[in-house]
Amino acid sequence: MSTQIDPVPIDVVLPCLDEAAALPHVLTALPPGYRAIVVDNGSRDGSPQIAARY
């Protein structure tokens, strides 16, 4: 008897400090099934808002 197991999402922790320019590319390049957790460390360039949009 074979059973199919649903794939488990993979969380990717991304430390971030002023990465507004790179975040859109990095976040859209993650393969299906991967979830980004962006951890901001006091960015001043809008990185948290960009991460929230993606």
PDB file of N, CA and C in Angstrom:
ATOM      1  N   MET A   1       0.843  -1.155   0.000  1.00  0.00           N
ATOM      2  CA  MET A   1       0.000   0.000   0.000  1.00  0.00           C
ATOM      3  C   MET A   1       0.902   1.236   0.000  1.00  0.00           C
ATOM      4  N   SER A   2       0.655   2.147  -0.937  1.00  0.00           N
ATOM      5  CA  SER A   2       1.456   3.370  -0.966  1.00  0.00           C
ATOM      6  C   SER A   2       0.603   4.539  -0.492  1.00  0.00           C
ATOM      7  N   THR A   3       1.237   5.405   0.219  1.00  0.00           N
ATOM      8  CA  THR A   3       0.550   6.606   0.677  1.00  0.00           C
ATOM      9  C   THR A   3       1.308   7.809   0.159  1.00  0.00           C
ATOM     10  N   GLN A   4       0.569   8.808  -0.234  1.00  0.00           N
ATOM     11  CA  GLN A   4       1.186  10.034  -0.727  1.00  0.00           C
ATOM     12  C   GLN A   4       1.241  11.043   0.413  1.00  0.00           C
ATOM     13  N   ILE A   5       2.418  11.603   0.615  1.00  0.00           N
ATOM     14  CA  ILE A   5       2.595  12.587   1.672  1.00  0.00           C
ATOM     15  C   ILE A   5       2.638  13.968   1.029  1.00  0.00           C
ATOM     16  N   ASP A   6       1.849  14.887   1.570  1.00  0.00           N
ATOM     17  CA  ASP A   6       1.870  16.252   1.064  1.00  0.00           C
ATOM     18  C   ASP A   6       3.228  16.872   1.360  1.00  0.00           C
ATOM     19  N   PRO A   7       3.753  17.637   0.417  1.00  0.00           N
ATOM     20  CA  PRO A   7       5.050  18.267   0.663  1.00  0.00           C
ATOM     21  C   PRO A   7       4.968  19.248   1.835  1.00  0.00           C
ATOM     22  N   VAL A   8       6.021  19.265   2.599  1.00  0.00           N
ATOM     23  CA  VAL A   8       6.107  20.167   3.743  1.00  0.00           C
ATOM     24  C   VAL A   8       6.745  21.466   3.278  1.00  0.00           C
ATOM     25  N   PRO A   9       6.116  22.614   3.568  1.00  0.00           N
ATOM     26  CA  PRO A   9       6.741  23.876   3.163  1.00  0.00           C
ATOM     27  C   PRO A   9       8.084  24.064   3.873  1.00  0.00           C
ATOM     28  N   ILE A  10       8.987  24.713   3.205  1.00  0.00           N
ATOM     29  CA  ILE A  10      10.312  24.986   3.753  1.00  0.00           C
ATOM     30  C   ILE A  10      10.398  26.475   4.041  1.00  0.00           C
ATOM     31  N   ASP A  11      10.666  26.790   5.293  1.00  0.00           N
ATOM     32  CA  ASP A  11      10.813  28.186   5.690  1.00  0.00           C
ATOM     33  C   ASP A  11      12.266  28.615   5.511  1.00  0.00           C
ATOM     34  N   VAL A  12      12.450  29.755   4.869  1.00  0.00           N
ATOM     35  CA  VAL A  12      13.777  30.315   4.640  1.00  0.00           C
ATOM     36  C   VAL A  12      13.862  31.629   5.414  1.00  0.00           C
ATOM     37  N   VAL A  13      14.783  31.689   6.359  1.00  0.00           N
ATOM     38  CA  VAL A  13      14.956  32.900   7.159  1.00  0.00           C
ATOM     39  C   VAL A  13      15.976  33.796   6.464  1.00  0.00           C
ATOM     40  N   LEU A  14      15.547  35.022   6.169  1.00  0.00           N
ATOM     41  CA  LEU A  14      16.402  35.977   5.471  1.00  0.00           C
ATOM     42  C   LEU A  14      16.676  37.177   6.373  1.00  0.00           C
ATOM     43  N   PRO A  15      17.858  37.233   6.996  1.00  0.00           N
ATOM     44  CA  PRO A  15      18.199  38.428   7.756  1.00  0.00           C
ATOM     45  C   PRO A  15      18.331  39.595   6.787  1.00  0.00           C
ATOM     46  N   CYS A  16      17.891  40.756   7.195  1.00  0.00           N
ATOM     47  CA  CYS A  16      17.815  41.874   6.264  1.00  0.00           C
ATOM     48  C   CYS A  16      18.238  43.171   6.929  1.00  0.00           C
ATOM     49  N   LEU A  17      19.100  43.917   6.264  1.00  0.00           N
ATOM     50  CA  LEU A  17      19.464  45.264   6.686  1.00  0.00           C
ATOM     51  C   LEU A  17      19.710  46.080   5.426  1.00  0.00           C
ATOM     52  N   ASP A  18      18.771  46.952   5.108  1.00  0.00           N
ATOM     53  CA  ASP A  18      18.856  47.800   3.917  1.00  0.00           C
ATOM     54  C   ASP A  18      19.043  46.982   2.640  1.00  0.00           C
ATOM     55  N   GLU A  19      18.109  46.102   2.395  1.00  0.00           N
ATOM     56  CA  GLU A  19      18.164  45.218   1.222  1.00  0.00           C
ATOM     57  C   GLU A  19      17.015  45.484   0.251  1.00  0.00           C
ATOM     58  N   ALA A  20      16.494  46.713   0.217  1.00  0.00           N
ATOM     59  CA  ALA A  20      15.337  47.033  -0.627  1.00  0.00           C
ATOM     60  C   ALA A  20      15.576  46.690  -2.090  1.00  0.00           C
ATOM     61  N   ALA A  21      16.767  46.929  -2.587  1.00  0.00           N
ATOM     62  CA  ALA A  21      17.044  46.669  -4.003  1.00  0.00           C
ATOM     63  C   ALA A  21      17.064  45.176  -4.323  1.00  0.00           C
ATOM     64  N   ALA A  22      17.490  44.349  -3.379  1.00  0.00           N
ATOM     65  CA  ALA A  22      17.638  42.913  -3.639  1.00  0.00           C
ATOM     66  C   ALA A  22      16.386  42.103  -3.311  1.00  0.00           C
ATOM     67  N   LEU A  23      15.584  42.572  -2.384  1.00  0.00           N
ATOM     68  CA  LEU A  23      14.450  41.772  -1.911  1.00  0.00           C
ATOM     69  C   LEU A  23      13.486  41.322  -3.002  1.00  0.00           C
ATOM     70  N   PRO A  24      13.057  42.183  -3.919  1.00  0.00           N
ATOM     71  CA  PRO A  24      12.109  41.693  -4.930  1.00  0.00           C
ATOM     72  C   PRO A  24      12.640  40.492  -5.710  1.00  0.00           C
ATOM     73  N   HIS A  25      13.884  40.541  -6.111  1.00  0.00           N
ATOM     74  CA  HIS A  25      14.453  39.418  -6.867  1.00  0.00           C
ATOM     75  C   HIS A  25      14.553  38.166  -5.997  1.00  0.00           C
ATOM     76  N   VAL A  26      15.072  38.317  -4.802  1.00  0.00           N
ATOM     77  CA  VAL A  26      15.252  37.162  -3.918  1.00  0.00           C
ATOM     78  C   VAL A  26      13.908  36.521  -3.597  1.00  0.00           C
ATOM     79  N   LEU A  27      12.921  37.320  -3.263  1.00  0.00           N
ATOM     80  CA  LEU A  27      11.628  36.776  -2.853  1.00  0.00           C
ATOM     81  C   LEU A  27      10.863  36.133  -4.004  1.00  0.00           C
ATOM     82  N   THR A  28      11.000  36.673  -5.196  1.00  0.00           N
ATOM     83  CA  THR A  28      10.298  36.062  -6.341  1.00  0.00           C
ATOM     84  C   THR A  28      11.060  34.870  -6.910  1.00  0.00           C
ATOM     85  N   ALA A  29      12.321  34.703  -6.553  1.00  0.00           N
ATOM     86  CA  ALA A  29      13.123  33.588  -7.064  1.00  0.00           C
ATOM     87  C   ALA A  29      12.992  32.324  -6.212  1.00  0.00           C
ATOM     88  N   LEU A  30      12.343  32.422  -5.066  1.00  0.00           N
ATOM     89  CA  LEU A  30      12.188  31.225  -4.230  1.00  0.00           C
ATOM     90  C   LEU A  30      11.324  30.196  -4.955  1.00  0.00           C
ATOM     91  N   PRO A  31      11.728  28.943  -4.917  1.00  0.00           N
ATOM     92  CA  PRO A  31      10.933  27.904  -5.581  1.00  0.00           C
ATOM     93  C   PRO A  31       9.596  27.683  -4.890  1.00  0.00           C
ATOM     94  N   PRO A  32       8.648  27.086  -5.592  1.00  0.00           N
ATOM     95  CA  PRO A  32       7.361  26.759  -4.971  1.00  0.00           C
ATOM     96  C   PRO A  32       7.586  25.889  -3.730  1.00  0.00           C
ATOM     97  N   GLY A  33       6.814  26.156  -2.701  1.00  0.00           N
ATOM     98  CA  GLY A  33       6.940  25.388  -1.468  1.00  0.00           C
ATOM     99  C   GLY A  33       7.881  26.006  -0.453  1.00  0.00           C
ATOM    100  N   TYR A  34       8.579  27.045  -0.843  1.00  0.00           N
ATOM    101  CA  TYR A  34       9.474  27.752   0.067  1.00  0.00           C
ATOM    102  C   TYR A  34       8.771  29.015   0.558  1.00  0.00           C
ATOM    103  N   ARG A  35       8.878  29.291   1.846  1.00  0.00           N
ATOM    104  CA  ARG A  35       8.271  30.484   2.429  1.00  0.00           C
ATOM    105  C   ARG A  35       9.364  31.347   3.035  1.00  0.00           C
ATOM    106  N   ALA A  36       9.359  32.608   2.681  1.00  0.00           N
ATOM    107  CA  ALA A  36      10.367  33.536   3.195  1.00  0.00           C
ATOM    108  C   ALA A  36       9.913  34.130   4.519  1.00  0.00           C
ATOM    109  N   ILE A  37      10.835  34.171   5.455  1.00  0.00           N
ATOM    110  CA  ILE A  37      10.648  34.891   6.706  1.00  0.00           C
ATOM    111  C   ILE A  37      11.739  35.947   6.721  1.00  0.00           C
ATOM    112  N   VAL A  38      11.343  37.183   6.449  1.00  0.00           N
ATOM    113  CA  VAL A  38      12.310  38.283   6.397  1.00  0.00           C
ATOM    114  C   VAL A  38      12.407  38.894   7.788  1.00  0.00           C
ATOM    115  N   VAL A  39      13.611  38.885   8.330  1.00  0.00           N
ATOM    116  CA  VAL A  39      13.853  39.415   9.670  1.00  0.00           C
ATOM    117  C   VAL A  39      14.648  40.702   9.506  1.00  0.00           C
ATOM    118  N   ASP A  40      13.975  41.818   9.727  1.00  0.00           N
ATOM    119  CA  ASP A  40      14.614  43.108   9.521  1.00  0.00           C
ATOM    120  C   ASP A  40      15.390  43.531  10.763  1.00  0.00           C
ATOM    121  N   ASN A  41      16.527  44.169  10.520  1.00  0.00           N
ATOM    122  CA  ASN A  41      17.401  44.602  11.603  1.00  0.00           C
ATOM    123  C   ASN A  41      17.577  46.119  11.590  1.00  0.00           C
ATOM    124  N   GLY A  42      16.448  46.830  11.433  1.00  0.00           N
ATOM    125  CA  GLY A  42      16.505  48.283  11.490  1.00  0.00           C
ATOM    126  C   GLY A  42      16.787  48.963  10.159  1.00  0.00           C
ATOM    127  N   SER A  43      16.326  48.384   9.081  1.00  0.00           N
ATOM    128  CA  SER A  43      16.548  48.981   7.759  1.00  0.00           C
ATOM    129  C   SER A  43      15.964  50.378   7.680  1.00  0.00           C
ATOM    130  N   ARG A  44      16.617  51.210   6.891  1.00  0.00           N
ATOM    131  CA  ARG A  44      16.152  52.588   6.689  1.00  0.00           C
ATOM    132  C   ARG A  44      15.753  52.853   5.236  1.00  0.00           C
ATOM    133  N   ASP A  45      15.696  51.798   4.445  1.00  0.00           N
ATOM    134  CA  ASP A  45      15.439  51.980   3.018  1.00  0.00           C
ATOM    135  C   ASP A  45      14.095  51.424   2.560  1.00  0.00           C
ATOM    136  N   GLY A  46      13.211  51.107   3.515  1.00  0.00           N
ATOM    137  CA  GLY A  46      11.902  50.567   3.141  1.00  0.00           C
ATOM    138  C   GLY A  46      11.872  49.063   2.954  1.00  0.00           C
ATOM    139  N   SER A  47      12.917  48.377   3.355  1.00  0.00           N
ATOM    140  CA  SER A  47      12.953  46.915   3.201  1.00  0.00           C
ATOM    141  C   SER A  47      11.756  46.211   3.828  1.00  0.00           C
ATOM    142  N   PRO A  48      11.318  46.571   5.044  1.00  0.00           N
ATOM    143  CA  PRO A  48      10.157  45.877   5.610  1.00  0.00           C
ATOM    144  C   PRO A  48       8.887  46.017   4.772  1.00  0.00           C
ATOM    145  N   GLN A  49       8.683  47.180   4.204  1.00  0.00           N
ATOM    146  CA  GLN A  49       7.486  47.400   3.389  1.00  0.00           C
ATOM    147  C   GLN A  49       7.572  46.594   2.078  1.00  0.00           C
ATOM    148  N   ILE A  50       8.740  46.519   1.508  1.00  0.00           N
ATOM    149  CA  ILE A  50       8.916  45.740   0.283  1.00  0.00           C
ATOM    150  C   ILE A  50       8.705  44.252   0.581  1.00  0.00           C
ATOM    151  N   ALA A  51       9.272  43.774   1.680  1.00  0.00           N
ATOM    152  CA  ALA A  51       9.093  42.370   2.049  1.00  0.00           C
ATOM    153  C   ALA A  51       7.622  42.052   2.251  1.00  0.00           C
ATOM    154  N   ALA A  52       6.887  42.943   2.879  1.00  0.00           N
ATOM    155  CA  ALA A  52       5.461  42.725   3.116  1.00  0.00           C
ATOM    156  C   ALA A  52       4.677  42.643   1.804  1.00  0.00           C
ATOM    157  N   ARG A  53       5.108  43.402   0.787  1.00  0.00           N
ATOM    158  CA  ARG A  53       4.420  43.365  -0.511  1.00  0.00           C
ATOM    159  C   ARG A  53       4.616  42.047  -1.216  1.00  0.00           C
ATOM    160  N   TYR A  54       5.745  41.394  -0.989  1.00  0.00           N
ATOM    161  CA  TYR A  54       6.035  40.135  -1.672  1.00  0.00           C
ATOM    162  C   TYR A  54       5.695  38.958  -0.801  1.00  0.00           C
TER     163      TYR A  54
END
